[in-house]
Amino acid sequence: MNAKKSKGMGGVTFCLFLIMILAVFWLTNQAQTRQREITYTDFQKLVEDNRVEAVRIRQNKAVPTGSMDIFLKKTDEERRMYVSDVNEIQAYLNEEGIIYELKDVPQDSWLMTTIFPTLLTVIILMIFFMMMNRQAGGANAKAMSFGKNRARLSTDADKKVTFAQVAGLQEEKEELEEVVDFLKAPKKYIQVGARIPKGVLLVGPPGTGKTLLAKAVAGEAGVPFFTISGSDFVEMFVGVGASRVRDLFEDAKKNAPCIIFIDEIDAVARRRGTGMGGGHDEREQTLNQLLVEMDGFGVNEGIIVMAATNRVDILDPAILRPGRFDRKVAVGRPDVKGREEILKVHANGKPLGEDVDLTQTAQTTAGFTGADLENLLNEAAIIAAKEGRIFLQQEDIRRSFVKVGIGAEKKSHVISEKEKRITAFHEAGHAILFHVLPDVGPVYSVSIIPTGIGAAGYTMPLPERDEMFNTRGKMLQDITVALGGRVAEEQIFDDITTGASQDIKDATAKAKAMVTKFGMSEKLGLINYDNDSDEVFIGRDLAHASRGYGEEVAGKIDAEVKRIIDECYLKAKKIIKEYDGVLHACAELLLQKEKITREEFEALFEEKQVLEL
Ligand code: ADP
Ligand code: MG
Ligand code: ZN
C-alpha cells in the first residue's frame, strides 16, 4: 500500500518540477527582452554619432520582419529595435558600413506560444481537480491516484484484535469460528470438497461491535485484513468507485488468504433503481462492480468478504444471493450477561474501587451497546481523574451514567423497571401464541433488550419455512400472534401502553390484504381491491393514485377487516388466559435474563404441565 502512496506523491513532485522548469525558461526568455527598446530614428542617430559597434538581426524570413540587437561601442550596453522590413535595413547597414549578423528567429516562439500555455492550463486544471477530490475524500495521500482503492491493510504490525477482546457475542463468535478455521487451514476444507461462504454480512445496530468482530476474525486467523468503508466508494467522479472496487479485489487476490472488510456497506449496496436521477448513477456502478468481483473469484480462493451494516432492509437483494453474502450474522445488543462481560473488558486498565459493582451496572444499562458501555466507563474514568483519584468508584459510574444516558439520542436506552415489566409480559404474550398456535413459530428467542429503533423487545420465530402459499389459517394465526402482546398487557396491567402500535399496524395490514388481495372474505368475494403496483419508482409506495372502488365497498372492507381483527383478538385473549402460569413464568424469566432461548422458553410449558398432573 505504501508503494502506491509514494507513486502518487511522485506524480505530484514531478508536476511541481515541470512547472518550475517551465517557469524558469519563461522568465529567462522574458529577461532577454529586457534590453532597452529604441526607434528607427534613435538608431539612425546612433549610427550618425558613430556609436554602433555591430548589430545582429533576427529575422522571420517569411514576412520578412524581425528584431535587431544593437551592440554599442565602448560599453557593453545593448539596444533593441523592431524591424518592419529586413531587406530595407540590410541595405541601410551596407550603405553605412556597419557589421551585421543575420539570424533566423529561433523556433522558440512556437514552443512559447502554443505548447507552454496549453501545458500550463492542463497542469492547473489537474491541480484544481486534485484539490477538489482531496476535499471530497479528506485523505491527502490519494492525490494522484484517483482510482486507487483506499483500503487500509492492517497486518501484524497493527494492534491485533482477538476474540478475547470481543466480550459477549458468544453465538456470533461461534458462527465466525468456522471462517477463522478456514482461513487458517483452507486445505482441510478443500480436501473434503466443502464450499466456504464467500461473504459474511454482519448486521446489527451501531456500536454493537461489528467492526471489532471483523477485525477479531482476521486477528484470530492471522491473515491480512483490508478494510474500507462503504462511503469511500461513493465519490463525486463517476467510475471512481467501480475502479476502487476492482483494485481492492486485485490487491486482495495477491494477498490471499485474507479478509476484505467493507464497513457500512449500505452506502454502496442500497437497493438499486430507487436513486433520484434514475438510471445508472455512480453508486449503482460501484455496486455492480462489487457483485461482478464477488462472482468473479472462485470458491475457496481464500478471500472472504466481510461487510457490516445496520440496515439490512435497505440493501439490494442481489447482494444477499448465494455466492455473495450468503452468510448473515446478526450482532445484537448485549443482554445482562454480555453487558457485564463487556464492562469487564473495558474495566481492564482502570483500577476499580472496592465498591464498584459491574454486575449491578450491567443490570441498569439495558439497551446499551458495547460502544455505549465503553463510553460509560471512559466517562467514569474521566470523572475520577478530574477529582484526582487513581481508581474508579461506583459513584463515578453513576454520574457517568447520567451524563451518557441523558445524551440526546441515548434517552431511549434508559428504561424504567415498570417499562421493562410491561415489555416482558408483552413479549411473553407473543411468544405463548407463537408456541400454541399450530402454523406459526416455534419461538427461536424472546428478548426485552431494547432494539433502539422503537421496539422495546422482540419475539423471534424460527426462520420461516419455505412455503409457496400463505394459507388463510396461517394468516389468521399471524394476526392473533401480533395482537398477543397487547392482550397480555391488558391482562396484567390495568392500563395499556402505546407500545403495541406496530403490532396493531401489522395486524391491520395483514387483515386488509386478506380481504382486498387474496379474496379470503366471503362478503367481498374473489375480487382484487388492491391496486398497488409493485413497480419501483421514486418514493416507492408514496403515490397511491386512486382506489378502484366506491364508498360502499370501502365500508364493507373496513367492516370485514374489523371482524377479522376482533375474532383474532378474542382468540388471543382465550389462549393467554389459559396459559396464565406460563405468561408469568416467562415474564419473570425475561426480567431476570433479558433474553431467553427456545429451550428455556419451551421448558416453561413442561414445568406447567408437570404442575397440573
Ligand atoms: P460497530 O462496528 O458495530 O458500529 P464497533 O465494532 O465499531 O461497532 O464498536 C465500537 C467500540 O465499542 C469498540 O471499539 C469497542 O471498544 C466497543 N465494543 C463494542 N462491542 C463490544 C464487545 N462486544 N466487546 C468489547 N467491546 C465492544
Ligand atoms: Mg463499525
Ligand atoms: Zn409486540
PDB file of N, CA, C and O and ligand atoms in Angstrom, residues 165-167 169 205-212 263 342 345-346 370-371 374, ligand 1:
ATOM      1  N   GLN A 165     -10.992 -10.060  23.060  1.00  0.00           N
ATOM      2  CA  GLN A 165     -11.358  -8.662  23.278  1.00  0.00           C
ATOM      3  C   GLN A 165     -12.805  -8.372  22.949  1.00  0.00           C
ATOM      4  O   GLN A 165     -13.303  -7.299  23.208  1.00  0.00           O
ATOM      5  N   VAL A 166     -13.451  -9.322  22.297  1.00  0.00           N
ATOM      6  CA  VAL A 166     -14.864  -9.153  21.974  1.00  0.00           C
ATOM      7  C   VAL A 166     -15.663  -9.878  23.049  1.00  0.00           C
ATOM      8  O   VAL A 166     -15.731 -11.099  23.069  1.00  0.00           O
ATOM      9  N   ALA A 167     -16.259  -9.111  23.919  1.00  0.00           N
ATOM     10  CA  ALA A 167     -16.991  -9.729  25.019  1.00  0.00           C
ATOM     11  C   ALA A 167     -18.431  -9.989  24.609  1.00  0.00           C
ATOM     12  O   ALA A 167     -18.927  -9.380  23.665  1.00  0.00           O
ATOM     13  N   LEU A 169     -21.420 -11.617  22.808  1.00  0.00           N
ATOM     14  CA  LEU A 169     -21.448 -12.073  21.415  1.00  0.00           C
ATOM     15  C   LEU A 169     -20.971 -13.519  21.246  1.00  0.00           C
ATOM     16  O   LEU A 169     -20.241 -13.831  20.305  1.00  0.00           O
ATOM     17  N   PRO A 205     -27.214  -3.064  15.134  1.00  0.00           N
ATOM     18  CA  PRO A 205     -27.218  -1.627  15.392  1.00  0.00           C
ATOM     19  C   PRO A 205     -25.803  -1.088  15.593  1.00  0.00           C
ATOM     20  O   PRO A 205     -24.892  -1.863  15.889  1.00  0.00           O
ATOM     21  N   PRO A 206     -25.607   0.206  15.403  1.00  0.00           N
ATOM     22  CA  PRO A 206     -24.274   0.793  15.538  1.00  0.00           C
ATOM     23  C   PRO A 206     -23.716   0.593  16.937  1.00  0.00           C
ATOM     24  O   PRO A 206     -24.454   0.656  17.915  1.00  0.00           O
ATOM     25  N   GLY A 207     -22.435   0.335  17.008  1.00  0.00           N
ATOM     26  CA  GLY A 207     -21.773   0.250  18.303  1.00  0.00           C
ATOM     27  C   GLY A 207     -21.863  -1.097  18.976  1.00  0.00           C
ATOM     28  O   GLY A 207     -21.439  -1.263  20.108  1.00  0.00           O
ATOM     29  N   THR A 208     -22.391  -2.098  18.269  1.00  0.00           N
ATOM     30  CA  THR A 208     -22.524  -3.405  18.904  1.00  0.00           C
ATOM     31  C   THR A 208     -21.283  -4.268  18.693  1.00  0.00           C
ATOM     32  O   THR A 208     -21.238  -5.389  19.172  1.00  0.00           O
ATOM     33  N   GLY A 209     -20.320  -3.761  17.955  1.00  0.00           N
ATOM     34  CA  GLY A 209     -19.063  -4.490  17.851  1.00  0.00           C
ATOM     35  C   GLY A 209     -18.867  -5.215  16.531  1.00  0.00           C
ATOM     36  O   GLY A 209     -18.100  -6.165  16.457  1.00  0.00           O
ATOM     37  N   LYS A 210     -19.522  -4.755  15.471  1.00  0.00           N
ATOM     38  CA  LYS A 210     -19.383  -5.427  14.178  1.00  0.00           C
ATOM     39  C   LYS A 210     -17.969  -5.255  13.641  1.00  0.00           C
ATOM     40  O   LYS A 210     -17.324  -6.223  13.217  1.00  0.00           O
ATOM     41  N   THR A 211     -17.502  -4.024  13.654  1.00  0.00           N
ATOM     42  CA  THR A 211     -16.161  -3.755  13.162  1.00  0.00           C
ATOM     43  C   THR A 211     -15.134  -4.517  13.996  1.00  0.00           C
ATOM     44  O   THR A 211     -14.199  -5.137  13.465  1.00  0.00           O
ATOM     45  N   LEU A 212     -15.353  -4.487  15.285  1.00  0.00           N
ATOM     46  CA  LEU A 212     -14.455  -5.183  16.204  1.00  0.00           C
ATOM     47  C   LEU A 212     -14.418  -6.676  15.894  1.00  0.00           C
ATOM     48  O   LEU A 212     -13.359  -7.304  15.856  1.00  0.00           O
ATOM     49  N   ASP A 263     -16.941  -1.863   5.577  1.00  0.00           N
ATOM     50  CA  ASP A 263     -17.728  -1.336   6.688  1.00  0.00           C
ATOM     51  C   ASP A 263     -18.838  -0.462   6.103  1.00  0.00           C
ATOM     52  O   ASP A 263     -18.656   0.167   5.066  1.00  0.00           O
ATOM     53  N   ILE A 342     -18.662  -7.211  28.791  1.00  0.00           N
ATOM     54  CA  ILE A 342     -18.090  -6.060  28.075  1.00  0.00           C
ATOM     55  C   ILE A 342     -17.540  -5.052  29.079  1.00  0.00           C
ATOM     56  O   ILE A 342     -16.436  -4.519  28.909  1.00  0.00           O
ATOM     57  N   VAL A 345     -14.228  -6.217  30.194  1.00  0.00           N
ATOM     58  CA  VAL A 345     -13.164  -5.988  29.205  1.00  0.00           C
ATOM     59  C   VAL A 345     -12.681  -4.545  29.262  1.00  0.00           C
ATOM     60  O   VAL A 345     -11.486  -4.269  29.261  1.00  0.00           O
ATOM     61  N   HIS A 346     -13.619  -3.631  29.341  1.00  0.00           N
ATOM     62  CA  HIS A 346     -13.220  -2.227  29.294  1.00  0.00           C
ATOM     63  C   HIS A 346     -12.780  -1.680  30.645  1.00  0.00           C
ATOM     64  O   HIS A 346     -12.223  -0.588  30.719  1.00  0.00           O
ATOM     65  N   GLY A 370     -22.114  -2.183  23.144  1.00  0.00           N
ATOM     66  CA  GLY A 370     -20.727  -2.259  23.591  1.00  0.00           C
ATOM     67  C   GLY A 370     -20.075  -0.886  23.581  1.00  0.00           C
ATOM     68  O   GLY A 370     -19.371  -0.516  24.520  1.00  0.00           O
ATOM     69  N   ALA A 371     -20.337  -0.122  22.528  1.00  0.00           N
ATOM     70  CA  ALA A 371     -19.741   1.200  22.416  1.00  0.00           C
ATOM     71  C   ALA A 371     -20.246   2.105  23.539  1.00  0.00           C
ATOM     72  O   ALA A 371     -19.486   2.884  24.108  1.00  0.00           O
ATOM     73  N   GLU A 374     -18.488   1.105  26.748  1.00  0.00           N
ATOM     74  CA  GLU A 374     -17.100   1.564  26.716  1.00  0.00           C
ATOM     75  C   GLU A 374     -17.066   3.052  27.076  1.00  0.00           C
ATOM     76  O   GLU A 374     -16.277   3.497  27.894  1.00  0.00           O
TER      77      GLU A 374
HETATM   78  P1  ADP B   1     -19.974  -1.237  15.097  1.00  0.00           P
HETATM   79  O1  ADP B   1     -18.992  -1.507  14.031  1.00  0.00           O
HETATM   80  O2  ADP B   1     -20.947  -2.370  15.303  1.00  0.00           O
HETATM   81  O3  ADP B   1     -20.680   0.057  14.960  1.00  0.00           O
HETATM   82  P2  ADP B   1     -17.630  -1.166  16.700  1.00  0.00           P
HETATM   83  O4  ADP B   1     -17.083  -2.517  16.447  1.00  0.00           O
HETATM   84  O5  ADP B   1     -17.016  -0.064  15.953  1.00  0.00           O
HETATM   85  O6  ADP B   1     -19.194  -1.154  16.481  1.00  0.00           O
HETATM   86  O7  ADP B   1     -17.560  -0.905  18.257  1.00  0.00           O
HETATM   87  C1  ADP B   1     -17.173   0.331  18.780  1.00  0.00           C
HETATM   88  C2  ADP B   1     -16.442   0.141  20.092  1.00  0.00           C
HETATM   89  O8  ADP B   1     -17.315  -0.356  21.096  1.00  0.00           O
HETATM   90  C3  ADP B   1     -15.350  -0.889  20.004  1.00  0.00           C
HETATM   91  O9  ADP B   1     -14.164  -0.299  19.603  1.00  0.00           O
HETATM   92  C4  ADP B   1     -15.261  -1.419  21.411  1.00  0.00           C
HETATM   93  O10 ADP B   1     -14.456  -0.592  22.209  1.00  0.00           O
HETATM   94  C5  ADP B   1     -16.667  -1.296  21.908  1.00  0.00           C
HETATM   95  N1  ADP B   1     -17.371  -2.575  21.790  1.00  0.00           N
HETATM   96  C6  ADP B   1     -18.468  -2.817  21.063  1.00  0.00           C
HETATM   97  N2  ADP B   1     -18.885  -4.078  21.200  1.00  0.00           N
HETATM   98  C7  ADP B   1     -18.019  -4.683  22.021  1.00  0.00           C
HETATM   99  C8  ADP B   1     -17.900  -6.008  22.564  1.00  0.00           C
HETATM  100  N3  ADP B   1     -18.775  -6.971  22.258  1.00  0.00           N
HETATM  101  N4  ADP B   1     -16.871  -6.262  23.392  1.00  0.00           N
HETATM  102  C9  ADP B   1     -15.987  -5.309  23.717  1.00  0.00           C
HETATM  103  N5  ADP B   1     -16.036  -4.048  23.249  1.00  0.00           N
HETATM  104  C10 ADP B   1     -17.038  -3.717  22.418  1.00  0.00           C
END
